[in-house]
XYZ file of C-alpha atoms in Angstrom:
652
model
C -49.519 72.521 -80.899
C -51.202 75.703 -78.941
C -52.459 74.035 -76.088
C -53.206 75.775 -72.554
C -52.225 79.307 -73.120
C -53.006 81.406 -69.567
C -50.914 79.968 -66.413
C -54.047 79.964 -64.848
C -55.319 77.496 -66.493
C -53.120 74.928 -65.968
C -54.405 72.197 -64.007
C -52.919 71.995 -60.450
C -50.957 68.698 -59.872
C -50.652 68.016 -63.597
C -48.368 66.498 -66.011
C -47.305 69.010 -68.696
C -45.510 69.610 -71.821
C -45.050 72.508 -74.142
C -43.144 71.369 -77.426
C -40.408 70.451 -76.545
C -39.520 66.860 -75.598
C -39.856 67.521 -71.661
C -41.952 66.522 -69.707
C -42.868 68.166 -66.039
C -44.697 67.922 -63.329
C -46.881 70.767 -61.795
C -47.577 71.350 -58.602
C -47.503 74.392 -55.670
C -46.777 77.102 -58.582
C -43.942 75.075 -59.697
C -42.990 72.926 -62.224
C -40.187 69.969 -61.748
C -38.446 67.863 -64.365
C -38.440 64.402 -64.878
C -34.942 63.485 -66.144
C -35.592 60.341 -67.634
C -38.379 57.743 -69.219
C -37.409 55.519 -66.084
C -38.439 57.641 -63.578
C -41.373 58.767 -64.923
C -42.478 55.362 -64.882
C -41.822 54.731 -61.712
C -44.530 56.748 -60.756
C -47.022 56.985 -63.428
C -48.629 54.005 -66.083
C -48.832 56.002 -69.101
C -49.152 59.070 -70.640
C -52.880 59.359 -70.647
C -53.398 62.896 -68.022
C -50.943 64.529 -70.227
C -51.788 68.347 -70.405
C -50.393 70.548 -73.373
C -49.126 73.497 -72.498
C -47.989 76.294 -74.940
C -44.476 77.367 -75.192
C -45.230 80.652 -73.833
C -47.167 78.899 -70.849
C -44.094 76.373 -70.562
C -41.732 79.610 -69.712
C -43.897 81.152 -67.598
C -44.209 78.364 -64.955
C -40.636 78.114 -62.442
C -38.552 75.211 -63.097
C -38.031 74.202 -59.149
C -35.810 71.029 -59.397
C -36.406 67.727 -60.463
C -38.393 64.372 -59.935
C -36.608 61.260 -57.794
C -37.155 58.160 -58.587
C -40.363 56.828 -56.252
C -38.974 55.305 -52.986
C -38.631 51.391 -53.230
C -39.490 50.858 -56.771
C -36.448 50.319 -58.114
C -32.329 49.995 -57.979
C -29.954 51.961 -59.093
C -25.985 51.932 -59.701
C -23.827 53.712 -61.687
C -21.543 52.696 -64.792
C -18.191 53.315 -62.473
C -19.383 51.802 -59.240
C -20.031 47.783 -58.129
C -22.441 49.045 -55.645
C -26.145 48.883 -56.123
C -28.436 51.629 -54.424
C -32.206 51.286 -53.088
C -34.352 54.503 -53.163
C -35.874 55.353 -49.703
C -38.251 58.547 -48.990
C -36.839 61.510 -49.148
C -34.147 60.661 -52.233
C -32.091 59.114 -50.362
C -30.108 56.278 -51.697
C -28.919 53.682 -49.291
C -26.077 50.925 -50.495
C -27.515 47.247 -50.131
C -24.783 45.457 -48.611
C -24.821 41.986 -50.679
C -26.716 40.103 -53.057
C -28.362 37.604 -50.265
C -29.308 41.087 -48.833
C -30.442 42.118 -52.354
C -31.990 39.142 -52.752
C -34.172 38.856 -49.623
C -35.522 42.352 -49.865
C -36.522 42.348 -53.912
C -36.575 38.685 -54.673
C -34.601 36.323 -56.818
C -34.917 38.495 -59.571
C -33.035 41.284 -57.925
C -30.406 42.117 -60.485
C -33.850 42.698 -63.064
C -34.438 45.842 -61.156
C -31.641 47.938 -61.969
C -31.173 50.820 -63.712
C -27.874 51.951 -64.660
C -27.675 55.605 -63.997
C -24.724 58.395 -64.909
C -22.326 59.301 -62.076
C -23.289 62.826 -62.365
C -27.286 61.324 -61.498
C -26.260 60.673 -57.957
C -25.729 64.632 -56.991
C -29.220 64.555 -56.937
C -29.909 62.294 -53.663
C -28.188 62.372 -50.652
C -26.777 59.013 -49.378
C -28.354 56.856 -46.268
C -27.388 54.320 -43.915
C -25.981 50.906 -45.773
C -28.990 47.984 -45.821
C -26.774 45.619 -43.987
C -29.954 43.479 -42.567
C -33.207 42.538 -44.814
C -34.899 43.872 -42.076
C -34.075 47.400 -42.175
C -35.308 48.055 -45.482
C -38.728 46.792 -46.856
C -40.130 47.964 -50.227
C -43.319 47.948 -49.687
C -43.194 50.388 -46.991
C -40.459 53.288 -48.901
C -43.207 53.391 -51.523
C -46.773 53.577 -50.117
C -45.026 56.286 -47.694
C -45.070 58.348 -51.272
C -47.717 57.450 -52.632
C -47.816 60.364 -54.959
C -44.847 62.710 -56.205
C -46.559 65.825 -54.046
C -45.821 63.972 -50.335
C -42.216 62.820 -52.123
C -41.642 66.475 -52.465
C -42.931 67.567 -48.815
C -46.549 69.551 -50.455
C -49.508 69.573 -49.511
C -51.700 66.885 -51.078
C -54.804 68.229 -53.166
C -58.147 66.036 -53.755
C -56.618 66.614 -57.611
C -53.759 64.742 -57.068
C -52.771 61.842 -58.728
C -51.722 58.949 -57.127
C -48.852 56.391 -58.582
C -49.075 53.274 -60.386
C -48.519 50.672 -57.800
C -44.840 49.108 -58.187
C -46.654 45.438 -57.541
C -47.965 45.925 -60.840
C -45.606 46.951 -63.358
C -42.312 46.524 -61.619
C -41.665 42.672 -61.381
C -43.195 42.651 -57.730
C -45.640 39.250 -56.761
C -48.933 39.804 -58.097
C -51.498 37.660 -59.352
C -53.431 40.240 -61.216
C -50.634 41.277 -63.447
C -52.507 39.487 -66.615
C -55.381 42.409 -66.616
C -52.844 45.325 -66.339
C -53.452 47.389 -69.197
C -49.938 47.923 -69.813
C -46.828 45.890 -70.429
C -43.582 46.722 -69.516
C -40.332 45.292 -70.909
C -38.287 44.343 -67.668
C -34.218 45.236 -67.637
C -32.319 42.131 -68.188
C -29.115 41.897 -66.061
C -25.891 41.342 -68.108
C -22.275 41.316 -66.729
C -19.827 43.684 -68.505
C -16.411 43.575 -66.931
C -14.561 46.236 -67.168
C -11.006 45.819 -67.914
C -9.810 49.272 -67.277
C -10.263 51.733 -64.318
C -10.698 55.673 -64.051
C -8.123 57.083 -62.119
C -8.999 56.623 -58.511
C -10.817 53.902 -59.212
C -11.052 50.983 -57.191
C -13.946 48.817 -58.018
C -15.214 47.373 -61.210
C -18.993 47.185 -61.993
C -20.689 43.863 -61.806
C -23.937 44.213 -62.885
C -25.068 46.646 -66.126
C -28.904 46.601 -66.584
C -30.418 47.568 -69.942
C -33.816 48.309 -71.299
C -35.195 47.042 -74.575
C -38.541 47.627 -75.713
C -40.748 44.763 -76.190
C -43.685 43.648 -78.460
C -47.507 44.815 -76.402
C -49.407 41.838 -75.388
C -52.976 41.914 -77.732
C -55.184 44.263 -76.477
C -53.087 46.198 -74.587
C -51.927 49.708 -75.259
C -47.772 50.306 -76.044
C -44.895 50.828 -73.974
C -44.521 54.989 -73.252
C -42.328 56.581 -75.394
C -38.307 57.956 -73.444
C -38.570 61.791 -71.876
C -35.230 63.464 -72.481
C -33.896 65.916 -70.928
C -35.294 69.332 -71.970
C -34.793 71.102 -75.556
C -36.356 74.490 -74.100
C -33.270 75.601 -72.722
C -34.458 74.891 -69.328
C -31.824 73.931 -66.192
C -32.576 70.452 -65.468
C -30.257 67.364 -63.894
C -28.697 65.348 -66.963
C -31.548 62.370 -67.698
C -30.313 58.814 -67.019
C -29.547 57.229 -70.589
C -32.148 54.976 -71.747
C -33.693 53.221 -75.449
C -36.051 55.172 -76.771
C -39.221 52.974 -77.132
C -41.738 53.390 -79.793
C -45.359 55.438 -79.674
C -48.589 54.650 -81.778
C -50.427 56.835 -80.975
C -54.079 56.349 -79.571
C -55.259 60.123 -79.632
C -54.610 62.551 -81.641
C -50.987 63.392 -82.564
C -51.178 66.635 -80.505
C -51.891 64.824 -77.155
C -48.660 62.619 -77.138
C -44.991 63.151 -76.709
C -42.541 63.329 -79.517
C -39.783 61.321 -79.517
C -36.596 63.283 -79.664
C -33.120 61.812 -79.250
C -31.227 64.133 -76.418
C -29.260 61.709 -74.587
C -25.644 60.812 -74.663
C -24.317 57.754 -75.429
C -23.528 54.962 -72.366
C -19.640 54.768 -73.159
C -18.466 51.057 -71.118
C -15.511 48.329 -71.108
C -12.717 50.733 -71.796
C -9.474 48.810 -72.353
C -5.956 49.389 -73.698
C -3.879 46.729 -75.719
C -1.163 46.603 -78.172
C 0.905 48.419 -75.989
C 4.387 49.561 -77.409
C 6.958 52.087 -76.181
C 5.436 53.990 -78.463
C 1.754 54.147 -79.205
C -0.880 52.476 -77.035
C -4.728 51.266 -78.848
C -7.901 52.281 -76.362
C -11.024 50.509 -76.964
C -14.840 50.870 -76.309
C -17.898 50.169 -76.507
C -21.151 52.459 -76.616
C -24.837 51.687 -76.086
C -25.581 53.033 -79.587
C -23.605 53.776 -82.848
C -21.546 56.968 -82.059
C -18.319 58.790 -82.968
C -14.509 58.140 -81.970
C -12.198 60.479 -80.181
C -9.644 59.738 -78.037
C -7.566 63.172 -76.107
C -3.996 62.511 -74.448
C -0.848 63.653 -73.197
C 1.261 63.462 -70.095
C -1.197 65.392 -68.190
C -4.711 65.673 -68.219
C -4.527 69.091 -70.353
C -4.142 66.321 -72.872
C -3.072 68.478 -75.651
C -3.155 65.496 -78.679
C -6.386 63.488 -80.437
C -7.088 60.837 -82.698
C -10.840 60.575 -83.969
C -12.709 58.734 -86.674
C -16.165 59.946 -87.622
C -17.545 56.762 -88.783
C -20.807 55.521 -86.189
C -19.944 52.533 -84.648
C -20.658 50.577 -81.237
C -17.825 48.914 -80.800
C -14.494 51.716 -80.916
C -10.941 51.509 -81.638
C -7.958 54.308 -82.127
C -4.672 54.208 -81.454
C -2.286 56.851 -79.820
C 1.116 57.136 -81.423
C 4.327 59.155 -81.093
C 4.280 58.389 -77.785
C 7.698 57.784 -75.525
C 8.890 54.555 -74.023
C 9.032 53.704 -70.136
C 5.912 57.031 -69.920
C 3.038 57.731 -68.451
C 0.136 58.863 -70.501
C -3.397 60.340 -69.574
C -6.479 59.495 -72.020
C -10.006 60.401 -71.975
C -12.333 59.258 -74.605
C -15.378 61.213 -76.095
C -18.232 59.675 -78.224
C -20.983 61.887 -80.270
C -24.090 60.113 -81.792
C -25.947 61.272 -84.489
C -27.890 63.219 -82.954
C -24.944 65.725 -81.447
C -25.144 64.074 -77.933
C -21.999 63.523 -77.077
C -20.480 61.302 -73.716
C -17.181 61.873 -72.344
C -15.049 59.695 -69.674
C -13.080 60.317 -66.408
C -9.199 60.260 -67.107
C -7.604 57.102 -67.569
C -3.607 56.086 -67.549
C -1.618 53.864 -69.386
C 1.642 53.627 -69.297
C 4.216 52.148 -72.444
C 6.628 49.529 -72.871
C 10.518 50.050 -72.149
C 13.266 50.247 -74.365
C 15.712 46.979 -75.285
C 18.152 48.738 -73.301
C 21.174 50.663 -75.368
C 22.835 52.639 -73.015
C 25.911 51.159 -71.061
C 25.402 52.005 -67.667
C 28.476 54.240 -66.032
C 31.496 52.453 -64.777
C 32.436 52.656 -61.292
C 35.502 54.552 -60.417
C 36.342 55.211 -56.438
C 35.400 55.066 -53.234
C 36.160 56.433 -49.975
C 34.814 56.647 -45.975
C 34.104 54.209 -43.682
C 32.333 54.368 -40.042
C 33.742 56.656 -37.270
C 34.240 60.118 -36.810
C 37.616 61.250 -37.540
C 38.830 63.034 -40.525
C 37.279 61.195 -44.127
C 34.942 58.622 -41.571
C 31.051 59.322 -41.671
C 28.024 58.223 -39.433
C 24.882 58.339 -42.190
C 26.195 60.417 -44.872
C 22.879 61.799 -46.181
C 24.066 64.001 -49.178
C 26.363 65.160 -51.841
C 27.178 68.412 -53.558
C 29.505 69.023 -55.766
C 30.765 72.088 -56.892
C 32.148 73.918 -60.327
C 36.403 73.359 -59.406
C 35.140 69.438 -58.707
C 35.230 69.357 -54.730
C 32.601 67.402 -53.201
C 30.712 68.129 -50.375
C 29.610 65.530 -48.035
C 26.328 66.205 -45.545
C 27.606 64.135 -42.585
C 24.250 63.689 -40.976
C 24.481 62.019 -37.335
C 28.292 63.383 -37.429
C 26.407 66.790 -37.431
C 28.812 68.199 -39.613
C 29.866 68.901 -43.490
C 32.889 67.647 -44.845
C 34.706 68.732 -47.940
C 36.692 66.690 -50.141
C 38.688 66.702 -53.340
C 37.506 65.047 -56.707
C 39.569 62.116 -55.478
C 38.525 61.851 -51.920
C 40.943 63.017 -50.131
C 39.685 65.723 -47.066
C 40.071 69.090 -47.017
C 38.060 70.900 -44.289
C 34.966 70.574 -42.131
C 32.508 72.633 -40.071
C 29.429 72.054 -37.600
C 28.462 70.542 -34.416
C 25.361 69.806 -32.898
C 22.852 72.702 -31.530
C 20.786 75.098 -33.055
C 23.184 78.398 -33.206
C 24.740 79.686 -36.383
C 26.413 76.802 -38.276
C 25.486 74.603 -35.741
C 23.241 71.391 -37.014
C 20.351 69.567 -35.860
C 20.589 66.796 -38.797
C 22.226 68.380 -42.040
C 20.106 66.833 -44.882
C 20.324 67.860 -48.308
C 23.198 69.756 -49.770
C 23.490 72.083 -52.587
C 26.392 74.605 -54.293
C 25.297 77.420 -56.466
C 27.081 78.581 -59.349
C 29.342 80.944 -57.093
C 30.221 77.959 -54.885
C 28.237 79.051 -51.842
C 27.151 75.693 -50.327
C 23.455 75.152 -49.272
C 22.400 72.674 -45.525
C 19.014 71.288 -44.921
C 19.334 71.459 -41.445
C 16.400 68.916 -40.827
C 15.431 68.925 -37.484
C 15.763 72.624 -37.018
C 13.611 73.473 -39.275
C 15.459 76.034 -41.265
C 18.214 76.314 -44.446
C 21.810 77.643 -43.728
C 23.826 79.331 -46.493
C 27.919 79.149 -45.842
C 30.374 80.391 -48.378
C 33.227 77.595 -49.705
C 35.319 77.449 -46.530
C 32.170 76.968 -44.656
C 31.838 80.380 -43.258
C 28.223 80.893 -42.177
C 26.512 83.727 -43.772
C 22.644 83.677 -43.459
C 19.799 81.076 -42.230
C 15.920 80.981 -42.960
C 12.948 79.200 -41.982
C 11.074 77.676 -38.636
C 9.018 75.532 -37.972
C 5.554 75.925 -38.784
C 3.015 74.917 -41.704
C 3.052 78.722 -43.105
C 4.384 80.449 -45.799
C 8.407 80.164 -45.689
C 8.428 77.514 -42.290
C 9.047 74.625 -42.434
C 8.241 70.829 -41.214
C 11.416 69.116 -41.665
C 13.768 70.641 -44.220
C 14.779 67.454 -46.633
C 16.344 68.589 -49.388
C 16.964 72.052 -51.506
C 18.130 73.124 -54.670
C 19.452 76.457 -56.702
C 18.195 77.257 -59.856
C 20.723 79.290 -62.572
C 18.845 82.812 -61.160
C 20.039 81.930 -57.519
C 16.394 81.305 -56.905
C 16.176 78.244 -53.404
C 13.899 75.222 -54.024
C 13.342 73.434 -50.668
C 11.322 69.826 -50.246
C 9.310 70.475 -47.075
C 8.921 66.917 -45.776
C 6.444 66.296 -43.318
C 4.058 69.323 -44.921
C 4.103 67.549 -48.139
C 5.442 70.656 -50.321
C 7.892 72.176 -51.724
C 8.927 76.218 -51.427
C 10.724 78.124 -53.596
C 12.487 81.041 -52.273
C 14.835 84.237 -53.930
C 18.368 84.222 -53.397
C 17.924 86.188 -49.903
C 15.875 83.594 -48.880
C 12.694 85.581 -48.959
C 9.257 83.297 -49.800
C 8.455 83.209 -53.899
C 5.788 80.365 -53.715
C 4.627 76.994 -52.681
C 3.246 73.848 -54.018
C 2.123 70.017 -53.373
C 0.020 68.821 -50.802
C -0.583 65.350 -49.151
C -1.668 62.833 -51.703
C -1.319 60.551 -54.609
C -2.770 63.009 -58.120
C -0.390 64.790 -60.255
C 1.458 67.825 -58.318
C 0.369 65.911 -55.139
C 3.448 64.452 -52.428
C 3.876 61.761 -49.928
C 7.375 62.884 -48.058
C 8.803 64.930 -50.886
C 12.530 64.178 -50.926
C 15.279 65.213 -52.747
C 14.959 67.935 -56.015
C 17.229 69.062 -58.867
C 16.267 72.048 -61.154
C 17.588 71.110 -64.515
C 19.131 74.139 -66.942
C 15.455 75.319 -68.065
C 14.776 75.881 -64.749
C 12.585 72.316 -64.882
C 11.882 71.361 -61.041
C 12.184 67.129 -60.378
C 10.869 66.104 -56.965
C 11.682 62.702 -55.381
C 8.149 61.385 -54.088
C 7.663 58.545 -51.848
C 4.403 57.345 -53.954
C 7.171 55.412 -55.992
C 7.748 58.220 -58.584
C 9.368 61.094 -59.494
C 7.316 64.117 -60.588
C 8.665 67.008 -62.788
C 7.526 70.615 -62.526
C 8.057 74.165 -64.317
C 9.450 76.940 -61.997
C 5.508 77.946 -60.875
C 5.137 74.726 -59.900
C 2.425 73.484 -62.249
C 2.932 69.689 -62.691
C 4.469 68.307 -65.895
C 5.128 64.809 -65.778
C 6.042 61.781 -63.773
C 8.305 58.799 -63.734
C 7.139 55.849 -62.326
C 3.651 54.832 -61.928
C 3.167 55.197 -58.402
C 3.068 51.408 -57.153
C 6.220 50.183 -56.010
C 8.434 47.482 -57.978
C 11.051 46.087 -59.317
C 10.913 46.149 -63.594
C 12.725 48.892 -65.607
C 11.379 52.298 -64.996
C 9.363 51.347 -61.846
C 11.113 53.108 -58.368
C 10.499 52.044 -55.026
C 10.903 54.941 -52.647
C 12.865 57.039 -54.491
C 14.981 58.790 -52.373
C 17.075 61.876 -54.715
C 17.242 62.723 -58.601
C 19.993 65.080 -60.168
C 19.681 66.210 -64.148
C 23.498 65.968 -66.033
C 23.395 68.924 -68.545
C 22.105 67.324 -71.181
C 18.857 66.615 -69.499
C 19.329 63.118 -68.847
C 17.976 62.111 -65.522
C 19.660 60.157 -62.329
C 17.411 58.773 -60.052
C 18.370 57.273 -56.899
C 15.889 54.009 -56.453
C 16.459 53.592 -53.033
C 14.697 50.673 -52.335
C 15.398 48.668 -55.147
C 19.538 49.428 -54.310
C 20.383 51.129 -57.588
C 20.493 54.541 -59.849
C 17.645 54.305 -62.395
C 18.731 56.666 -65.617
C 15.869 58.414 -67.881
C 15.508 60.594 -70.589
C 13.889 63.966 -70.435
C 10.710 62.855 -71.639
C 10.816 59.866 -69.183
C 11.710 57.139 -71.185
C 13.566 54.539 -69.401
C 17.477 54.200 -70.140
C 19.558 52.206 -67.954
C 20.319 51.187 -64.577
C 22.975 50.030 -61.856
C 23.431 48.876 -58.405
C 22.283 46.168 -56.074
C 22.225 45.500 -52.407
C 25.282 44.950 -50.197
C 25.447 45.621 -46.763
C 29.160 46.089 -46.621
C 29.470 45.623 -42.238
C 28.594 42.186 -42.953
C 29.379 41.378 -46.269
C 26.107 40.473 -47.040
C 25.278 40.453 -50.561
C 28.628 41.847 -51.637
C 30.505 41.254 -54.311
C 34.103 42.063 -54.156
C 33.655 44.814 -52.156
C 31.245 45.689 -52.501
C 32.089 48.589 -55.578
C 28.564 49.786 -57.277
C 26.032 48.090 -54.899
C 24.402 50.264 -52.341
C 22.249 49.819 -48.651
C 20.218 52.811 -48.226
C 21.710 55.091 -50.433
C 19.926 58.941 -49.548
C 21.988 61.084 -52.204
C 23.211 61.937 -55.732
C 24.591 64.658 -57.271
C 26.776 64.887 -61.093
C 29.669 67.281 -61.737
C 30.002 69.140 -65.189
C 32.264 66.761 -66.030
C 29.721 64.030 -66.031
C 30.858 62.337 -63.157
C 28.291 60.658 -60.935
C 28.832 60.804 -56.847
C 26.605 59.132 -54.224
C 25.890 58.837 -50.390
C 25.662 55.065 -49.881
C 24.459 56.058 -46.850
C 24.130 52.819 -44.624
C 27.412 51.421 -46.157
C 28.994 54.710 -44.763
C 31.100 55.633 -47.777
C 30.834 57.787 -50.928
C 30.886 56.271 -54.328
C 32.106 58.303 -57.167
C 30.870 56.647 -61.136
C 31.796 57.908 -64.821
């Protein structure tokens, strides 16, 4: 295939191609790619005006952009959304708000005019005002406003500019003269393909999947045109719209017709999980052409594990194995066809089932406290911490003080008054004790951390109100690692900040949101022996990070629930010396226990409003009302601040 060998000889406003399968429109010194056959067919009915140019000439013509659908001709939608769009002039997408409007604008067979396109396809278009009334958009006016590609691109029209095919003739609009047209096109058949599993963050299910299949051309007509895939000559282009290549019977010499080359990736749909157990889950999906199968999976979107099959099929099924019970796993699908075109999905999640409870819950040991201002009394005890000698420190929040007790609940000392001075508190919230016995208090409404010795003598403080590094907007809790680094939950700034032992800022992580590593009012936190940080998140989950703030995993699926492994507004978390995780599932009035990998182990607790004797059994031992704080000593004793019942409970 030689073709035109000089740029000067390439006709202005022409359809051109080189030796590859890509087809372009040439005008104003630039070439514009037709990303798919469907887009080409919205402008032209055949390739009779195709001009062959040499590859050297083609390379000398700069590629400027892609040709978009002709306005008013077709409807489009993506596989990940139920929204159907009409295309207005200037490459503007307009969402059709309802089937009644679609039928009024495009006729009763409107759903046969839909092309399914990849999500990335929409990046070539702008989104305009939705079509909320049939009178706000008239397809005929849209395509009449763009009779040529030049006019749609905003380029001057010459006498040689080819006019587009009339949509009435080729795209299903009423016409009494259809039978006389020289080409016959198969209409897309609308099929309903419900998706049973949505990508992360998806909120709707595709309602229509349009597919194009070749049909036999009527006698006396020319055959359908070939598919136009992405360029194979190395030039940049937007991704092609998936289409089934059509066969071509040449009516001219072989060099005048584009060769059919498959460079279109498979279309993945119908993603679903089944046979989910404590240790495995099967993923199924379909493709529109025979392809291989691969699933990447792991605790984060970095995945790290994969399972695959090289057999080319259209119905796929693979099993993810060696999973942990009650744990959320991320997974992504890839399928590659015989021409090495690969499709990949966005991220999905699946949660494994819960192991039948085999671990006995801790037993109630003792309790102390009542409402009041005297020694050993509380008004909203918010948090509890234990030192290496077994002494118990309680943040007596509304009394604006810290109280210290021995392991049996006997009062030892107290310190603090209301105020903003050193050793005074707005509302003392989270409390922590380091390996040296120093006590750290999150002074919530004073937006700071204060440090004391074991007897309550003031040592230092850091923090002020604000959003900058080292500033806080309501300090909620703090935790100290083995190196003396201090982690603080900065609740209303939706982040965690890390400081060295001197209170100097080190780093911050987190922001508002529901994605991994984001927070909605982060609460209690804890650091394990390896330096990993666990954060209670009001998104109904506990998130685990490394010491640099990199997300590792989460406990809870982000939806409020009361089943084993589900959480409802968790307030605090702690980790014992073996790595077992204890979560104060405050909205469910209970404590849940998990393995270090997030597998559910056991639970205890129920609702008891002690002052009204509401729901309480046997004095309410082991029951809770808005528990806010939990801590575990070196011997495995568990202390819970039963906040609204004005007491501390101890379990073992």
